Amino acid sequence: MRNFESYLEYSDEVLNAKEEGLPIIALESTIISHGMPYPENVKMAKTCERIIRDNGCIPATIAVINGKIKIGLDDDDLEYLASAKDVAKVSRRDLAYIVSTKKTGATTVASTMICAGLANIKFFVTGGIGGVHRGYNEHMDVSADLEELATTNVNVICAGAKSILDLGRTLEYLETKGVPVIGYGTEIFPAFFTRDSKYKLNTCFNDVNHIAKMIKTKDDLGLRGGTIIANPIPVEYQLEKSFIDSIVDDAILEGERKGIEGKDVTPFLLSTIVEKTEGKSLEANIELVYNNAKVGAQIAYAYYQTK
Ligand code: PSU
Ligand code: MN
């Protein structure tokens, strides 16, 4: 038997929720440490947790703290992850290394899914997933998030993927791997800062109960892997397409010029976009995460009613 429980440390709130059978929602920590500036990031993290509680679920923000995989963080952990400069970005590749050497790191979508899976948490709310980067033919940069969605049975509520990625190839990859991409209130794959993109979805629902039922069916059929629930940014917060597109193009060029590679690409692009939009992208990003927290909690709540 694998003894993974000894690597996990639950907060009292999450432990209690497990005992009582309450719906729990996982949250990632790379969005805090590498996805947004301080102090907006810590405020975003705490507000997300509150929105999830207000909607009848229990939040479990996940990170590795001194080698422990924490399922549910306290205020000190959140403050540290949000403000320290030396927090590692931990994806699947890095998880065993950071845990075995007792280091501290923030989990990406991929590694948060792994940890949520170990803790038997089925739903996970974030902003956007990683994907196939533009210029894939040259550098083969594909986020480990996609492969994780293909294998780990956790449902991810997000606002699509940022147009720093090649959205068409990202969707092709997900199709090949058999990952359902479910549009909530939309038939189009949302592009994070904007509700629309060129890409149509095959699975769309307007009712969270129908999404919960589909996920239940997938589980009953033993279909391995995650799902993506794509929840578009609320209309009032979306950015103008031509404005954000030209800024994303500039950020990508700047990254190439500076020779940014590997795990540093996504954090570099995210922070450059915040700078170039003078914070407009940050506000949009925060609001879409709040909307995902609300919808994610509604879906998880509905799922647990179907049992
Ligand atoms: N996209 C965002 N915000 C983020 C990330 C992606 O809009 O914070 C983070 C997530 O943690 C995601 C990771 O899992 O970046 C993907 O990094 P990479 O492309 O290196 O796999
Ligand atoms: Mn990458």
Coordinates of C-alpha atoms and ligand atoms in Angstrom, one line a residue:
M1 CA 0.0 0.0 0.0
R2 CA 1.2 3.5 -0.8
N3 CA 1.3 5.6 2.3
F4 CA 0.5 9.0 0.9
E5 CA -1.6 10.1 3.9
S6 CA 1.6 10.8 6.0
Y7 CA 2.6 13.4 3.4
L8 CA -0.7 15.4 3.7
E9 CA -1.6 17.8 6.4
Y10 CA -5.2 19.0 6.6
S11 CA -6.5 22.2 8.1
D12 CA -9.0 21.7 10.9
E13 CA -11.7 23.2 8.7
V14 CA -11.0 20.7 5.9
L15 CA -10.7 17.8 8.3
N16 CA -14.0 18.6 9.8
A17 CA -15.6 18.9 6.3
K18 CA -14.2 15.5 5.4
E19 CA -15.7 13.9 8.5
E20 CA -19.1 15.6 7.9
G21 CA -19.1 14.8 4.2
L22 CA -19.3 18.4 3.1
P23 CA -18.3 19.4 -0.4
I24 CA -14.7 20.7 -0.5
I25 CA -13.2 22.8 -3.3
A26 CA -9.5 22.8 -3.9
L27 CA -7.7 26.1 -4.8
E28 CA -4.2 26.4 -6.3
S29 CA -1.3 28.5 -4.9
T30 CA 0.8 29.3 -8.0
I31 CA -1.9 31.8 -8.9
I32 CA -1.1 33.5 -5.6
S33 CA 2.8 33.3 -5.7
H34 CA 3.4 33.6 -9.4
G35 CA 0.1 34.7 -10.9
M36 CA -0.6 38.1 -9.2
P37 CA 1.3 40.8 -7.4
Y38 CA 1.2 41.4 -3.6
P39 CA -1.0 42.4 -1.8
E40 CA -3.8 41.9 -4.3
N41 CA -3.0 38.2 -4.4
V42 CA -3.5 37.5 -0.7
K43 CA -6.8 39.5 -0.8
M44 CA -7.9 37.5 -3.8
A45 CA -7.1 34.2 -2.1
K46 CA -9.0 35.0 1.1
T47 CA -12.0 36.4 -0.8
C48 CA -12.2 33.3 -2.9
E49 CA -12.3 31.2 0.2
R50 CA -15.1 33.3 1.6
I51 CA -17.1 33.1 -1.6
I52 CA -16.8 29.3 -1.5
R53 CA -18.1 29.2 2.1
D54 CA -20.9 31.6 1.3
N55 CA -22.0 29.1 -1.3
G56 CA -22.2 26.1 1.0
C57 CA -18.7 24.5 0.4
I58 CA -15.4 24.4 2.2
P59 CA -12.3 25.8 0.6
A60 CA -9.0 23.9 0.6
T61 CA -6.1 26.0 -0.7
I62 CA -3.2 23.7 -1.5
A63 CA 0.6 24.3 -1.2
V64 CA 3.8 22.5 0.0
I65 CA 5.0 24.1 3.2
N66 CA 8.3 22.8 4.6
G67 CA 7.8 19.5 2.8
K68 CA 4.2 19.0 4.0
I69 CA 1.4 18.9 1.4
K70 CA -1.1 21.2 3.1
I71 CA -4.7 20.8 2.2
G72 CA -6.1 24.1 3.6
L73 CA -3.8 26.9 4.5
D74 CA -3.8 29.3 7.4
D75 CA -3.3 33.1 7.2
D76 CA 0.5 32.9 7.8
D77 CA 0.9 30.4 5.0
L78 CA -1.1 32.5 2.6
E79 CA 0.8 35.7 3.5
Y80 CA 4.1 33.9 3.1
L81 CA 3.2 32.5 -0.4
A82 CA 1.9 35.8 -1.5
S83 CA 4.8 38.0 -0.4
A84 CA 8.0 35.8 -0.4
K85 CA 10.3 36.1 -3.4
D86 CA 11.8 32.6 -3.2
V87 CA 8.7 30.4 -3.4
A88 CA 9.2 27.5 -5.8
K89 CA 6.6 26.9 -8.6
V90 CA 5.8 23.2 -8.2
S91 CA 4.3 21.3 -11.1
R92 CA 4.1 17.5 -11.4
R93 CA 7.8 17.3 -12.2
D94 CA 8.8 19.1 -9.0
L95 CA 6.4 17.7 -6.4
A96 CA 8.5 14.8 -5.1
Y97 CA 11.6 16.9 -5.1
I98 CA 10.1 19.7 -3.1
V99 CA 8.4 17.4 -0.6
S100 CA 11.4 15.1 0.0
T101 CA 13.7 18.0 0.6
K102 CA 11.2 19.7 2.9
K103 CA 11.1 22.9 0.8
T104 CA 8.2 25.3 0.3
G105 CA 6.4 25.7 -3.0
A106 CA 3.2 26.8 -4.6
T107 CA 1.2 24.2 -6.6
T108 CA 0.2 24.7 -10.2
V109 CA -3.1 23.4 -11.7
A110 CA -1.3 20.1 -12.4
S111 CA 0.1 19.5 -9.0
T112 CA -3.0 20.9 -7.2
M113 CA -5.0 18.3 -9.1
I114 CA -2.6 15.6 -7.9
C115 CA -2.9 16.7 -4.3
A116 CA -6.6 17.2 -4.5
G117 CA -6.9 13.7 -5.9
L118 CA -4.9 12.3 -3.0
A119 CA -7.2 14.1 -0.6
N120 CA -10.2 12.8 -2.4
I121 CA -11.4 16.3 -3.4
K122 CA -13.3 16.3 -6.7
F123 CA -13.6 20.0 -7.6
F124 CA -11.0 22.7 -8.1
V125 CA -11.5 26.4 -8.8
T126 CA -8.9 28.6 -10.5
G127 CA -8.5 31.4 -13.0
G128 CA -7.0 29.9 -16.2
I129 CA -5.3 26.6 -17.0
G130 CA -1.9 26.2 -18.8
G131 CA -1.9 24.9 -22.3
V132 CA -0.1 24.7 -25.6
H133 CA 2.0 27.8 -26.0
R134 CA 2.1 29.8 -29.2
G135 CA 5.1 28.8 -31.3
Y136 CA 4.8 25.2 -30.1
N137 CA 6.5 24.0 -33.3
E138 CA 9.8 25.5 -32.3
H139 CA 10.0 25.1 -28.5
M140 CA 7.4 22.3 -27.7
D141 CA 6.2 24.2 -24.7
V142 CA 3.0 22.4 -23.5
S143 CA 1.9 22.8 -19.9
A144 CA 1.8 19.7 -17.7
D145 CA -1.7 20.9 -16.7
L146 CA -3.1 19.3 -19.9
E147 CA -1.6 15.9 -19.3
E148 CA -2.8 16.0 -15.7
L149 CA -6.4 16.8 -16.9
A150 CA -6.0 13.6 -19.0
T151 CA -5.2 11.4 -16.1
T152 CA -6.4 12.8 -12.7
N153 CA -10.1 12.7 -11.8
V154 CA -10.6 16.3 -10.6
N155 CA -13.0 18.8 -12.2
V156 CA -11.5 22.2 -12.9
I157 CA -13.6 25.4 -13.0
C158 CA -11.8 28.1 -14.9
A159 CA -12.4 31.0 -17.4
G160 CA -10.8 29.2 -20.3
A161 CA -7.2 29.8 -21.1
K162 CA -5.3 33.1 -21.7
S163 CA -4.5 34.1 -25.2
I164 CA -0.8 33.8 -24.3
L165 CA -1.6 30.3 -25.4
D166 CA -2.5 28.7 -28.7
L167 CA -6.1 28.1 -27.9
G168 CA -6.8 26.0 -30.9
R169 CA -4.0 23.6 -30.3
T170 CA -4.8 23.5 -26.6
L171 CA -8.3 22.3 -27.4
E172 CA -7.0 19.8 -29.9
Y173 CA -4.7 18.3 -27.3
L174 CA -7.6 18.1 -24.8
E175 CA -9.7 16.4 -27.5
T176 CA -7.0 13.8 -28.2
K177 CA -6.7 13.1 -24.5
G178 CA -10.5 12.8 -24.1
V179 CA -10.9 15.7 -21.6
P180 CA -14.5 17.1 -21.7
V181 CA -14.5 20.9 -22.0
I182 CA -17.9 22.0 -20.7
G183 CA -19.1 25.6 -21.5
Y184 CA -21.2 27.1 -18.7
G185 CA -23.7 29.5 -20.2
T186 CA -21.7 29.6 -23.4
E187 CA -21.1 27.6 -26.6
I188 CA -17.7 29.2 -27.1
F189 CA -14.4 28.4 -25.4
P190 CA -13.7 31.6 -23.4
A191 CA -10.4 33.3 -23.7
F192 CA -9.9 34.4 -20.1
F193 CA -10.0 38.2 -20.5
T194 CA -12.7 38.0 -23.1
R195 CA -15.9 35.8 -23.2
D196 CA -15.4 34.9 -26.9
S197 CA -12.8 33.2 -29.0
K198 CA -12.8 31.5 -32.4
Y199 CA -13.5 28.1 -30.9
K200 CA -16.8 26.4 -30.5
L201 CA -17.5 23.8 -27.8
N202 CA -19.4 20.6 -28.1
T203 CA -20.7 20.4 -24.6
C204 CA -22.7 23.3 -23.1
F205 CA -25.0 23.7 -20.1
N206 CA -26.9 26.6 -18.6
D207 CA -27.7 24.8 -15.4
V208 CA -25.2 23.7 -12.7
N209 CA -27.4 20.7 -11.9
H210 CA -26.9 19.4 -15.4
I211 CA -23.1 19.8 -15.1
A212 CA -23.2 17.9 -11.8
K213 CA -25.2 15.1 -13.4
M214 CA -22.8 14.8 -16.3
I215 CA -19.8 14.6 -14.0
K216 CA -21.6 11.9 -11.9
T217 CA -22.3 10.0 -15.1
K218 CA -18.6 10.2 -16.1
D219 CA -17.6 8.9 -12.7
D220 CA -20.2 6.1 -12.8
L221 CA -18.8 5.0 -16.2
G222 CA -15.3 5.0 -14.8
L223 CA -14.0 7.5 -17.4
R224 CA -10.6 8.5 -16.1
G225 CA -9.3 12.1 -16.0
G226 CA -10.6 15.5 -15.3
T227 CA -13.0 17.9 -16.9
I228 CA -12.8 21.6 -17.6
I229 CA -15.8 23.7 -16.8
A230 CA -15.2 26.9 -18.8
N231 CA -17.0 29.8 -17.2
P232 CA -16.6 33.0 -19.1
I233 CA -15.6 36.3 -17.4
P234 CA -18.7 38.4 -16.5
V235 CA -19.6 40.8 -19.3
E236 CA -19.0 43.9 -17.1
Y237 CA -15.4 42.9 -16.4
Q238 CA -14.2 41.7 -19.8
L239 CA -11.5 43.6 -21.6
E240 CA -11.6 44.9 -25.1
K241 CA -10.3 42.3 -27.5
S242 CA -8.0 44.4 -29.6
F243 CA -6.6 46.1 -26.5
I244 CA -5.7 42.9 -24.7
D245 CA -4.6 41.1 -27.9
S246 CA -2.0 43.7 -28.8
I247 CA -0.7 43.7 -25.2
V248 CA -0.4 39.9 -25.1
D249 CA 1.5 40.0 -28.5
D250 CA 3.9 42.5 -27.1
A251 CA 4.5 40.5 -23.9
I252 CA 5.2 37.4 -25.9
L253 CA 7.8 39.3 -28.1
E254 CA 9.4 40.7 -25.0
G255 CA 9.7 37.3 -23.4
E256 CA 11.4 35.9 -26.6
R257 CA 13.8 38.9 -26.7
K258 CA 14.7 38.3 -23.1
G259 CA 15.2 34.6 -23.6
I260 CA 12.6 33.5 -21.0
E261 CA 12.1 29.7 -21.1
G262 CA 10.6 26.8 -19.3
K263 CA 8.6 27.3 -16.1
D264 CA 9.4 31.0 -16.1
V265 CA 7.4 31.7 -19.3
T266 CA 3.9 31.8 -17.9
P267 CA 4.7 33.9 -14.8
F268 CA 6.7 36.4 -17.0
L269 CA 3.8 36.8 -19.4
L270 CA 1.3 37.2 -16.6
S271 CA 3.3 40.0 -14.8
T272 CA 4.2 41.7 -18.0
I273 CA 0.5 41.9 -19.0
V274 CA -0.4 43.4 -15.6
E275 CA 2.3 46.1 -16.1
K276 CA 1.3 46.9 -19.7
T277 CA -2.4 47.1 -18.9
E278 CA -1.6 49.3 -15.9
G279 CA -3.5 46.9 -13.7
K280 CA -6.7 46.5 -15.8
S281 CA -5.9 42.9 -16.5
L282 CA -5.4 42.3 -12.8
E283 CA -8.9 43.5 -12.0
A284 CA -10.4 41.4 -14.7
N285 CA -8.4 38.4 -13.5
I286 CA -9.5 38.8 -9.9
E287 CA -13.2 39.2 -10.9
L288 CA -13.2 36.1 -13.1
V289 CA -11.7 34.1 -10.3
Y290 CA -14.5 35.2 -7.9
N291 CA -17.1 34.2 -10.5
N292 CA -15.4 30.8 -10.8
A293 CA -15.4 30.4 -7.0
K294 CA -19.2 31.0 -7.0
V295 CA -20.0 28.7 -9.9
G296 CA -17.6 26.0 -8.8
A297 CA -19.2 25.9 -5.3
Q298 CA -22.6 25.7 -6.9
I299 CA -21.6 22.8 -9.1
A300 CA -19.9 20.9 -6.2
Y301 CA -22.9 21.5 -4.0
A302 CA -25.2 20.2 -6.8
Y303 CA -22.9 17.2 -7.3
Y304 CA -23.2 16.2 -3.6
Q305 CA -27.0 16.5 -3.8
T306 CA -27.0 13.9 -6.7
K307 CA -25.5 11.2 -4.5
Ligands
PSU1 N1 -2.7 31.0 -16.1 C1 -3.2 32.0 -15.5 N2 -2.8 32.3 -14.2 C2 -1.9 31.5 -13.5 C3 -1.4 30.3 -14.2 C4 -1.8 30.1 -15.5 O1 -4.0 32.8 -16.1 O2 -1.6 31.7 -12.4 C5 -0.5 29.4 -13.5 C6 -1.3 28.1 -13.0 O3 -0.8 27.7 -11.8 C7 -1.0 27.1 -14.1 C8 0.5 27.5 -14.4 O4 -1.1 25.8 -13.7 O5 0.5 28.9 -14.4 C9 0.9 27.0 -15.7 O6 2.3 27.1 -15.9 P1 3.0 26.4 -17.1 O7 2.5 27.1 -18.3 O8 4.5 26.6 -16.8 O9 2.7 24.9 -17.0
MN2 MN 5.8 25.3 -20.0

